[in-house]
PDB file of C-alpha atoms in Angstrom:
ATOM      1  CA  GLY A   1      -6.796 -53.779   7.432  1.00  0.00           C
ATOM      2  CA  GLN A   2      -8.447 -51.227   9.659  1.00  0.00           C
ATOM      3  CA  ASN A   3      -8.893 -47.535   8.868  1.00  0.00           C
ATOM      4  CA  ILE A   4      -8.204 -45.579  12.021  1.00  0.00           C
ATOM      5  CA  ASP A   5      -8.543 -41.826  11.909  1.00  0.00           C
ATOM      6  CA  GLN A   6      -7.670 -39.293  14.572  1.00  0.00           C
ATOM      7  CA  PRO A   7      -6.764 -35.606  14.371  1.00  0.00           C
ATOM      8  CA  THR A   8      -3.126 -34.804  13.825  1.00  0.00           C
ATOM      9  CA  GLU A   9      -2.737 -32.042  16.391  1.00  0.00           C
ATOM     10  CA  MET A  10      -4.614 -30.360  19.223  1.00  0.00           C
ATOM     11  CA  THR A  11      -3.674 -27.489  21.505  1.00  0.00           C
ATOM     12  CA  ALA A  12      -5.191 -26.685  24.875  1.00  0.00           C
ATOM     13  CA  THR A  13      -4.530 -24.588  27.953  1.00  0.00           C
ATOM     14  CA  GLU A  14      -3.313 -25.925  31.275  1.00  0.00           C
ATOM     15  CA  GLY A  15      -6.275 -26.849  33.465  1.00  0.00           C
ATOM     16  CA  ALA A  16      -8.642 -27.209  30.520  1.00  0.00           C
ATOM     17  CA  ILE A  17     -10.266 -30.296  28.995  1.00  0.00           C
ATOM     18  CA  VAL A  18      -9.389 -31.835  25.643  1.00  0.00           C
ATOM     19  CA  GLN A  19     -11.263 -34.540  23.756  1.00  0.00           C
ATOM     20  CA  ILE A  20      -9.419 -36.626  21.173  1.00  0.00           C
ATOM     21  CA  ASN A  21     -11.681 -38.425  18.737  1.00  0.00           C
ATOM     22  CA  CYS A  22     -10.924 -41.676  16.968  1.00  0.00           C
ATOM     23  CA  THR A  23     -12.987 -43.329  14.269  1.00  0.00           C
ATOM     24  CA  TYR A  24     -12.332 -46.774  12.939  1.00  0.00           C
ATOM     25  CA  GLN A  25     -13.583 -49.300  10.428  1.00  0.00           C
ATOM     26  CA  THR A  26     -13.174 -52.965  11.169  1.00  0.00           C
ATOM     27  CA  SER A  27     -15.020 -56.170  10.356  1.00  0.00           C
ATOM     28  CA  GLY A  28     -14.492 -57.904  13.676  1.00  0.00           C
ATOM     29  CA  PHE A  29     -14.042 -55.342  16.426  1.00  0.00           C
ATOM     30  CA  ASN A  30     -12.531 -56.811  19.560  1.00  0.00           C
ATOM     31  CA  GLY A  31     -11.307 -53.907  21.646  1.00  0.00           C
ATOM     32  CA  LEU A  32      -9.963 -50.377  21.438  1.00  0.00           C
ATOM     33  CA  PHE A  33      -6.913 -49.074  23.254  1.00  0.00           C
ATOM     34  CA  TRP A  34      -5.502 -45.642  23.965  1.00  0.00           C
ATOM     35  CA  TYR A  35      -1.792 -45.116  24.495  1.00  0.00           C
ATOM     36  CA  GLN A  36       0.234 -42.073  25.476  1.00  0.00           C
ATOM     37  CA  GLN A  37       3.621 -41.495  23.889  1.00  0.00           C
ATOM     38  CA  HIS A  38       5.972 -38.727  24.958  1.00  0.00           C
ATOM     39  CA  ALA A  39       8.465 -37.576  22.364  1.00  0.00           C
ATOM     40  CA  GLY A  40      11.293 -40.062  21.956  1.00  0.00           C
ATOM     41  CA  GLU A  41       9.760 -42.562  24.350  1.00  0.00           C
ATOM     42  CA  ALA A  42       7.768 -45.766  24.088  1.00  0.00           C
ATOM     43  CA  PRO A  43       3.953 -45.729  24.201  1.00  0.00           C
ATOM     44  CA  THR A  44       2.354 -46.423  27.574  1.00  0.00           C
ATOM     45  CA  PHE A  45      -1.078 -47.951  28.020  1.00  0.00           C
ATOM     46  CA  LEU A  46      -3.880 -45.610  29.117  1.00  0.00           C
ATOM     47  CA  SER A  47      -7.213 -47.346  28.624  1.00  0.00           C
ATOM     48  CA  TYR A  48      -9.122 -50.207  27.088  1.00  0.00           C
ATOM     49  CA  ASN A  49     -12.743 -50.353  25.894  1.00  0.00           C
ATOM     50  CA  VAL A  50     -14.489 -53.398  24.518  1.00  0.00           C
ATOM     51  CA  LEU A  51     -18.108 -52.568  25.443  1.00  0.00           C
ATOM     52  CA  ASP A  52     -20.016 -49.358  24.773  1.00  0.00           C
ATOM     53  CA  GLY A  53     -19.759 -46.659  27.364  1.00  0.00           C
ATOM     54  CA  LEU A  54     -17.362 -44.614  29.372  1.00  0.00           C
ATOM     55  CA  GLU A  55     -14.338 -45.889  31.276  1.00  0.00           C
ATOM     56  CA  GLU A  56     -12.890 -43.447  33.782  1.00  0.00           C
ATOM     57  CA  LYS A  57      -9.406 -43.522  35.246  1.00  0.00           C
ATOM     58  CA  GLY A  58      -8.635 -40.428  37.232  1.00  0.00           C
ATOM     59  CA  ARG A  59      -8.180 -37.468  34.900  1.00  0.00           C
ATOM     60  CA  PHE A  60      -8.473 -39.665  31.826  1.00  0.00           C
ATOM     61  CA  SER A  61     -11.685 -41.154  30.441  1.00  0.00           C
ATOM     62  CA  SER A  62     -12.322 -43.161  27.304  1.00  0.00           C
ATOM     63  CA  PHE A  63     -15.622 -43.638  25.545  1.00  0.00           C
ATOM     64  CA  LEU A  64     -16.655 -46.217  22.959  1.00  0.00           C
ATOM     65  CA  SER A  65     -19.594 -46.549  20.575  1.00  0.00           C
ATOM     66  CA  ARG A  66     -19.263 -49.737  18.600  1.00  0.00           C
ATOM     67  CA  SER A  67     -22.239 -49.021  16.365  1.00  0.00           C
ATOM     68  CA  LYS A  68     -20.667 -45.734  15.275  1.00  0.00           C
ATOM     69  CA  GLY A  69     -17.092 -47.015  15.111  1.00  0.00           C
ATOM     70  CA  TYR A  70     -16.138 -44.160  17.383  1.00  0.00           C
ATOM     71  CA  SER A  71     -14.122 -43.552  20.502  1.00  0.00           C
ATOM     72  CA  TYR A  72     -12.785 -40.555  22.328  1.00  0.00           C
ATOM     73  CA  LEU A  73     -10.187 -39.958  24.975  1.00  0.00           C
ATOM     74  CA  LEU A  74     -11.008 -37.171  27.406  1.00  0.00           C
ATOM     75  CA  LEU A  75      -8.204 -35.487  29.296  1.00  0.00           C
ATOM     76  CA  LYS A  76      -9.336 -33.314  32.186  1.00  0.00           C
ATOM     77  CA  GLU A  77      -7.462 -30.754  34.279  1.00  0.00           C
ATOM     78  CA  LEU A  78      -4.690 -30.670  31.746  1.00  0.00           C
ATOM     79  CA  GLN A  79      -1.134 -30.484  33.017  1.00  0.00           C
ATOM     80  CA  MET A  80       2.006 -29.589  31.134  1.00  0.00           C
ATOM     81  CA  LYS A  81       3.182 -33.182  31.408  1.00  0.00           C
ATOM     82  CA  ASP A  82       0.154 -34.256  29.350  1.00  0.00           C
ATOM     83  CA  SER A  83       1.819 -32.808  26.260  1.00  0.00           C
ATOM     84  CA  ALA A  84       2.357 -35.964  24.213  1.00  0.00           C
ATOM     85  CA  SER A  85       1.069 -37.984  21.298  1.00  0.00           C
ATOM     86  CA  TYR A  86      -2.050 -40.065  21.944  1.00  0.00           C
ATOM     87  CA  LEU A  87      -2.479 -43.215  19.916  1.00  0.00           C
ATOM     88  CA  CYS A  88      -5.743 -44.979  19.214  1.00  0.00           C
ATOM     89  CA  ALA A  89      -5.417 -48.703  18.469  1.00  0.00           C
ATOM     90  CA  VAL A  90      -7.988 -51.299  17.461  1.00  0.00           C
ATOM     91  CA  ARG A  91      -7.970 -55.062  17.743  1.00  0.00           C
ATOM     92  CA  ASP A  92      -9.803 -56.970  15.028  1.00  0.00           C
ATOM     93  CA  VAL A  93     -10.665 -60.594  15.712  1.00  0.00           C
ATOM     94  CA  TRP A  94     -10.376 -61.439  12.028  1.00  0.00           C
ATOM     95  CA  ALA A  95      -6.881 -59.991  11.903  1.00  0.00           C
ATOM     96  CA  GLY A  96      -5.864 -62.166  14.822  1.00  0.00           C
ATOM     97  CA  ASP A  97      -6.456 -61.597  18.492  1.00  0.00           C
ATOM     98  CA  TYR A  98      -2.849 -60.748  19.000  1.00  0.00           C
ATOM     99  CA  LYS A  99      -2.548 -57.783  16.707  1.00  0.00           C
ATOM    100  CA  LEU A 100      -3.331 -54.127  17.154  1.00  0.00           C
ATOM    101  CA  SER A 101      -3.684 -51.589  14.375  1.00  0.00           C
ATOM    102  CA  PHE A 102      -2.604 -48.105  15.417  1.00  0.00           C
ATOM    103  CA  GLY A 103      -3.721 -44.714  14.235  1.00  0.00           C
ATOM    104  CA  ALA A 104      -1.086 -42.126  13.368  1.00  0.00           C
ATOM    105  CA  GLY A 105      -1.547 -40.402  16.727  1.00  0.00           C
ATOM    106  CA  THR A 106      -2.750 -37.011  17.921  1.00  0.00           C
ATOM    107  CA  THR A 107      -0.121 -34.618  19.229  1.00  0.00           C
ATOM    108  CA  VAL A 108      -1.508 -32.648  22.153  1.00  0.00           C
ATOM    109  CA  THR A 109       0.288 -29.486  23.184  1.00  0.00           C
ATOM    110  CA  VAL A 110      -0.599 -28.022  26.585  1.00  0.00           C
ATOM    111  CA  ARG A 111       0.142 -24.323  26.970  1.00  0.00           C
ATOM    112  CA  ALA A 112       0.454 -22.381  30.199  1.00  0.00           C
TER     113      ALA A 112
ATOM    114  CA  SER B   1       6.550 -57.465  37.954  1.00  0.00           C
ATOM    115  CA  GLN B   2       7.181 -57.672  34.256  1.00  0.00           C
ATOM    116  CA  THR B   3       9.890 -55.723  32.487  1.00  0.00           C
ATOM    117  CA  ILE B   4      10.956 -55.506  28.876  1.00  0.00           C
ATOM    118  CA  HIS B   5      14.436 -54.613  27.688  1.00  0.00           C
ATOM    119  CA  GLN B   6      15.709 -53.523  24.314  1.00  0.00           C
ATOM    120  CA  TRP B   7      19.198 -52.818  23.107  1.00  0.00           C
ATOM    121  CA  PRO B   8      20.906 -50.930  21.817  1.00  0.00           C
ATOM    122  CA  ALA B   9      19.092 -47.693  22.624  1.00  0.00           C
ATOM    123  CA  THR B  10      20.498 -45.896  19.602  1.00  0.00           C
ATOM    124  CA  LEU B  11      22.289 -47.114  16.512  1.00  0.00           C
ATOM    125  CA  VAL B  12      23.818 -45.445  13.474  1.00  0.00           C
ATOM    126  CA  GLN B  13      24.583 -47.817  10.627  1.00  0.00           C
ATOM    127  CA  PRO B  14      25.713 -47.403   7.008  1.00  0.00           C
ATOM    128  CA  VAL B  15      23.538 -48.541   4.135  1.00  0.00           C
ATOM    129  CA  GLY B  16      24.176 -52.182   3.327  1.00  0.00           C
ATOM    130  CA  SER B  17      25.355 -53.150   6.784  1.00  0.00           C
ATOM    131  CA  PRO B  18      23.686 -55.882   8.878  1.00  0.00           C
ATOM    132  CA  LEU B  19      21.393 -55.281  11.817  1.00  0.00           C
ATOM    133  CA  SER B  20      20.562 -57.119  14.993  1.00  0.00           C
ATOM    134  CA  LEU B  21      18.210 -55.697  17.617  1.00  0.00           C
ATOM    135  CA  GLU B  22      17.393 -57.676  20.705  1.00  0.00           C
ATOM    136  CA  CYS B  23      14.404 -57.673  23.026  1.00  0.00           C
ATOM    137  CA  THR B  24      13.948 -59.651  26.223  1.00  0.00           C
ATOM    138  CA  VAL B  25      11.034 -59.865  28.625  1.00  0.00           C
ATOM    139  CA  GLU B  26      11.220 -60.722  32.307  1.00  0.00           C
ATOM    140  CA  GLY B  27       8.563 -61.747  34.785  1.00  0.00           C
ATOM    141  CA  THR B  28       6.165 -63.532  32.468  1.00  0.00           C
ATOM    142  CA  SER B  29       5.991 -66.776  30.518  1.00  0.00           C
ATOM    143  CA  ASN B  30       4.870 -67.509  26.982  1.00  0.00           C
ATOM    144  CA  PRO B  31       4.155 -63.904  26.060  1.00  0.00           C
ATOM    145  CA  ASN B  32       3.097 -62.739  22.630  1.00  0.00           C
ATOM    146  CA  LEU B  33       5.953 -60.669  21.241  1.00  0.00           C
ATOM    147  CA  TYR B  34       5.884 -57.908  18.648  1.00  0.00           C
ATOM    148  CA  TRP B  35       8.237 -55.725  16.628  1.00  0.00           C
ATOM    149  CA  TYR B  36       6.995 -52.324  15.468  1.00  0.00           C
ATOM    150  CA  ARG B  37       8.619 -49.524  13.528  1.00  0.00           C
ATOM    151  CA  GLN B  38       7.676 -45.889  13.904  1.00  0.00           C
ATOM    152  CA  ALA B  39       8.968 -43.497  11.264  1.00  0.00           C
ATOM    153  CA  ALA B  40       9.280 -39.826  12.174  1.00  0.00           C
ATOM    154  CA  GLY B  41       5.805 -38.343  12.659  1.00  0.00           C
ATOM    155  CA  ARG B  42       4.116 -41.574  11.691  1.00  0.00           C
ATOM    156  CA  GLY B  43       2.063 -44.226  13.432  1.00  0.00           C
ATOM    157  CA  LEU B  44       3.252 -47.601  14.630  1.00  0.00           C
ATOM    158  CA  GLN B  45       3.717 -50.159  11.889  1.00  0.00           C
ATOM    159  CA  LEU B  46       3.594 -53.806  12.964  1.00  0.00           C
ATOM    160  CA  LEU B  47       6.525 -55.695  11.441  1.00  0.00           C
ATOM    161  CA  PHE B  48       6.453 -59.127  13.098  1.00  0.00           C
ATOM    162  CA  TYR B  49       4.685 -60.926  15.880  1.00  0.00           C
ATOM    163  CA  SER B  50       5.265 -64.235  17.595  1.00  0.00           C
ATOM    164  CA  VAL B  51       2.972 -66.429  19.673  1.00  0.00           C
ATOM    165  CA  GLY B  52       5.658 -68.938  20.642  1.00  0.00           C
ATOM    166  CA  ILE B  53       9.250 -70.087  20.234  1.00  0.00           C
ATOM    167  CA  GLY B  54      10.140 -70.360  16.573  1.00  0.00           C
ATOM    168  CA  GLN B  55       6.734 -69.018  15.475  1.00  0.00           C
ATOM    169  CA  ILE B  56       7.058 -65.790  13.501  1.00  0.00           C
ATOM    170  CA  SER B  57       4.399 -63.999  11.481  1.00  0.00           C
ATOM    171  CA  SER B  58       5.475 -61.276   9.089  1.00  0.00           C
ATOM    172  CA  GLU B  59       3.193 -58.348   8.437  1.00  0.00           C
ATOM    173  CA  VAL B  60       5.141 -56.356   5.896  1.00  0.00           C
ATOM    174  CA  PRO B  61       7.384 -57.793   3.165  1.00  0.00           C
ATOM    175  CA  GLN B  62      10.789 -56.165   3.480  1.00  0.00           C
ATOM    176  CA  ASN B  63      14.430 -56.847   4.041  1.00  0.00           C
ATOM    177  CA  LEU B  64      13.938 -57.472   7.755  1.00  0.00           C
ATOM    178  CA  SER B  65      13.512 -60.782   9.556  1.00  0.00           C
ATOM    179  CA  ALA B  66      12.702 -61.834  13.093  1.00  0.00           C
ATOM    180  CA  SER B  67      13.513 -64.808  15.259  1.00  0.00           C
ATOM    181  CA  ARG B  68      12.438 -66.081  18.654  1.00  0.00           C
ATOM    182  CA  PRO B  69      15.107 -68.487  19.868  1.00  0.00           C
ATOM    183  CA  GLN B  70      13.835 -68.504  23.452  1.00  0.00           C
ATOM    184  CA  ASP B  71      10.469 -67.946  25.093  1.00  0.00           C
ATOM    185  CA  ARG B  72      11.234 -64.401  26.190  1.00  0.00           C
ATOM    186  CA  GLN B  73      13.734 -63.323  23.542  1.00  0.00           C
ATOM    187  CA  PHE B  74      12.838 -61.662  20.262  1.00  0.00           C
ATOM    188  CA  ILE B  75      15.412 -60.589  17.684  1.00  0.00           C
ATOM    189  CA  LEU B  76      15.032 -58.312  14.672  1.00  0.00           C
ATOM    190  CA  SER B  77      17.627 -58.678  11.935  1.00  0.00           C
ATOM    191  CA  SER B  78      18.623 -57.519   8.520  1.00  0.00           C
ATOM    192  CA  LYS B  79      21.387 -58.645   6.207  1.00  0.00           C
ATOM    193  CA  LYS B  80      21.580 -55.314   4.367  1.00  0.00           C
ATOM    194  CA  LEU B  81      20.072 -52.118   5.695  1.00  0.00           C
ATOM    195  CA  LEU B  82      18.327 -49.597   3.455  1.00  0.00           C
ATOM    196  CA  LEU B  83      17.938 -45.869   4.047  1.00  0.00           C
ATOM    197  CA  SER B  84      14.213 -46.460   4.483  1.00  0.00           C
ATOM    198  CA  ASP B  85      14.913 -48.721   7.466  1.00  0.00           C
ATOM    199  CA  SER B  86      15.629 -45.676   9.646  1.00  0.00           C
ATOM    200  CA  GLY B  87      13.128 -45.259  12.437  1.00  0.00           C
ATOM    201  CA  PHE B  88      12.208 -45.981  16.014  1.00  0.00           C
ATOM    202  CA  TYR B  89      11.951 -49.734  16.610  1.00  0.00           C
ATOM    203  CA  LEU B  90       9.758 -50.883  19.433  1.00  0.00           C
ATOM    204  CA  CYS B  91       9.394 -54.324  20.925  1.00  0.00           C
ATOM    205  CA  ALA B  92       6.222 -55.149  22.828  1.00  0.00           C
ATOM    206  CA  TRP B  93       4.690 -58.056  24.716  1.00  0.00           C
ATOM    207  CA  SER B  94       1.198 -59.042  25.724  1.00  0.00           C
ATOM    208  CA  VAL B  95      -0.411 -61.650  27.916  1.00  0.00           C
ATOM    209  CA  VAL B  96      -2.060 -64.595  26.214  1.00  0.00           C
ATOM    210  CA  GLY B  97      -5.694 -65.362  26.797  1.00  0.00           C
ATOM    211  CA  LYS B  98      -6.917 -62.780  29.288  1.00  0.00           C
ATOM    212  CA  GLU B  99      -9.958 -60.660  28.575  1.00  0.00           C
ATOM    213  CA  GLY B 100     -12.044 -58.225  30.462  1.00  0.00           C
ATOM    214  CA  ARG B 101     -12.900 -54.643  31.196  1.00  0.00           C
ATOM    215  CA  ASP B 102     -10.080 -54.186  33.661  1.00  0.00           C
ATOM    216  CA  ASN B 103      -6.434 -53.719  32.938  1.00  0.00           C
ATOM    217  CA  TRP B 104      -6.060 -57.177  31.438  1.00  0.00           C
ATOM    218  CA  GLY B 105      -7.404 -56.433  27.989  1.00  0.00           C
ATOM    219  CA  ASN B 106      -4.417 -58.003  26.273  1.00  0.00           C
ATOM    220  CA  GLU B 107      -2.900 -54.580  26.021  1.00  0.00           C
ATOM    221  CA  GLN B 108       0.631 -54.476  24.764  1.00  0.00           C
ATOM    222  CA  PHE B 109       3.509 -53.250  26.871  1.00  0.00           C
ATOM    223  CA  PHE B 110       6.309 -51.574  25.031  1.00  0.00           C
ATOM    224  CA  GLY B 111      10.051 -51.603  25.524  1.00  0.00           C
ATOM    225  CA  PRO B 112      12.126 -48.411  25.572  1.00  0.00           C
ATOM    226  CA  GLY B 113      12.845 -48.626  21.843  1.00  0.00           C
ATOM    227  CA  THR B 114      15.886 -48.443  19.572  1.00  0.00           C
ATOM    228  CA  ARG B 115      16.422 -45.386  17.429  1.00  0.00           C
ATOM    229  CA  LEU B 116      18.064 -46.532  14.201  1.00  0.00           C
ATOM    230  CA  THR B 117      19.615 -44.121  11.711  1.00  0.00           C
ATOM    231  CA  VAL B 118      20.805 -45.535   8.417  1.00  0.00           C
ATOM    232  CA  LEU B 119      23.237 -43.252   6.571  1.00  0.00           C
TER     233      LEU B 119
END
């Protein structure tokens, strides 16, 4: 299986920036996904990286370095509604193109 | 547009009772379908996935089973629930065979979930 590590919790102030790191180990990397999950709700897709570099989508950006087995999700101009758990997930071609392995999630708390 | 439904939304069942959770997808054909469980404060654990009608792959040996009687219907079942079966059950679907740097990275779309409490 894949080892996916991300911090358990992070706290930041409204309007600030927070960076959530994710490291992974996989034999056949084939894409990394970030999901947002509000308490009691289903995860929703945020971003997808398969090549090295930065993908930007409004206030959210995701970065990937395949050689380092590393990704981060950058949340800018934090809003209270950004308080949620953020899940890093990796697809491994040897595990089957259809399957994602999820990290335990990082709970981000945004304070006023 | 595609939508995914799950029911029931919440369920409280006694230990030893049977279970049937249903998931249906609308607006797409031949999706990959998945069942996950999320225990309190834990990550998503893949239980089953299916790439076609009648095709089920099990990820974790347990007292649960899955079936796909129709293209867009996925059912999670148990004959006898255990306390450890409590959790948040999520169904998800993905598109087959699309790749790229845009939104079609075979990301999975999740249903609203079923919160199961086994007492």
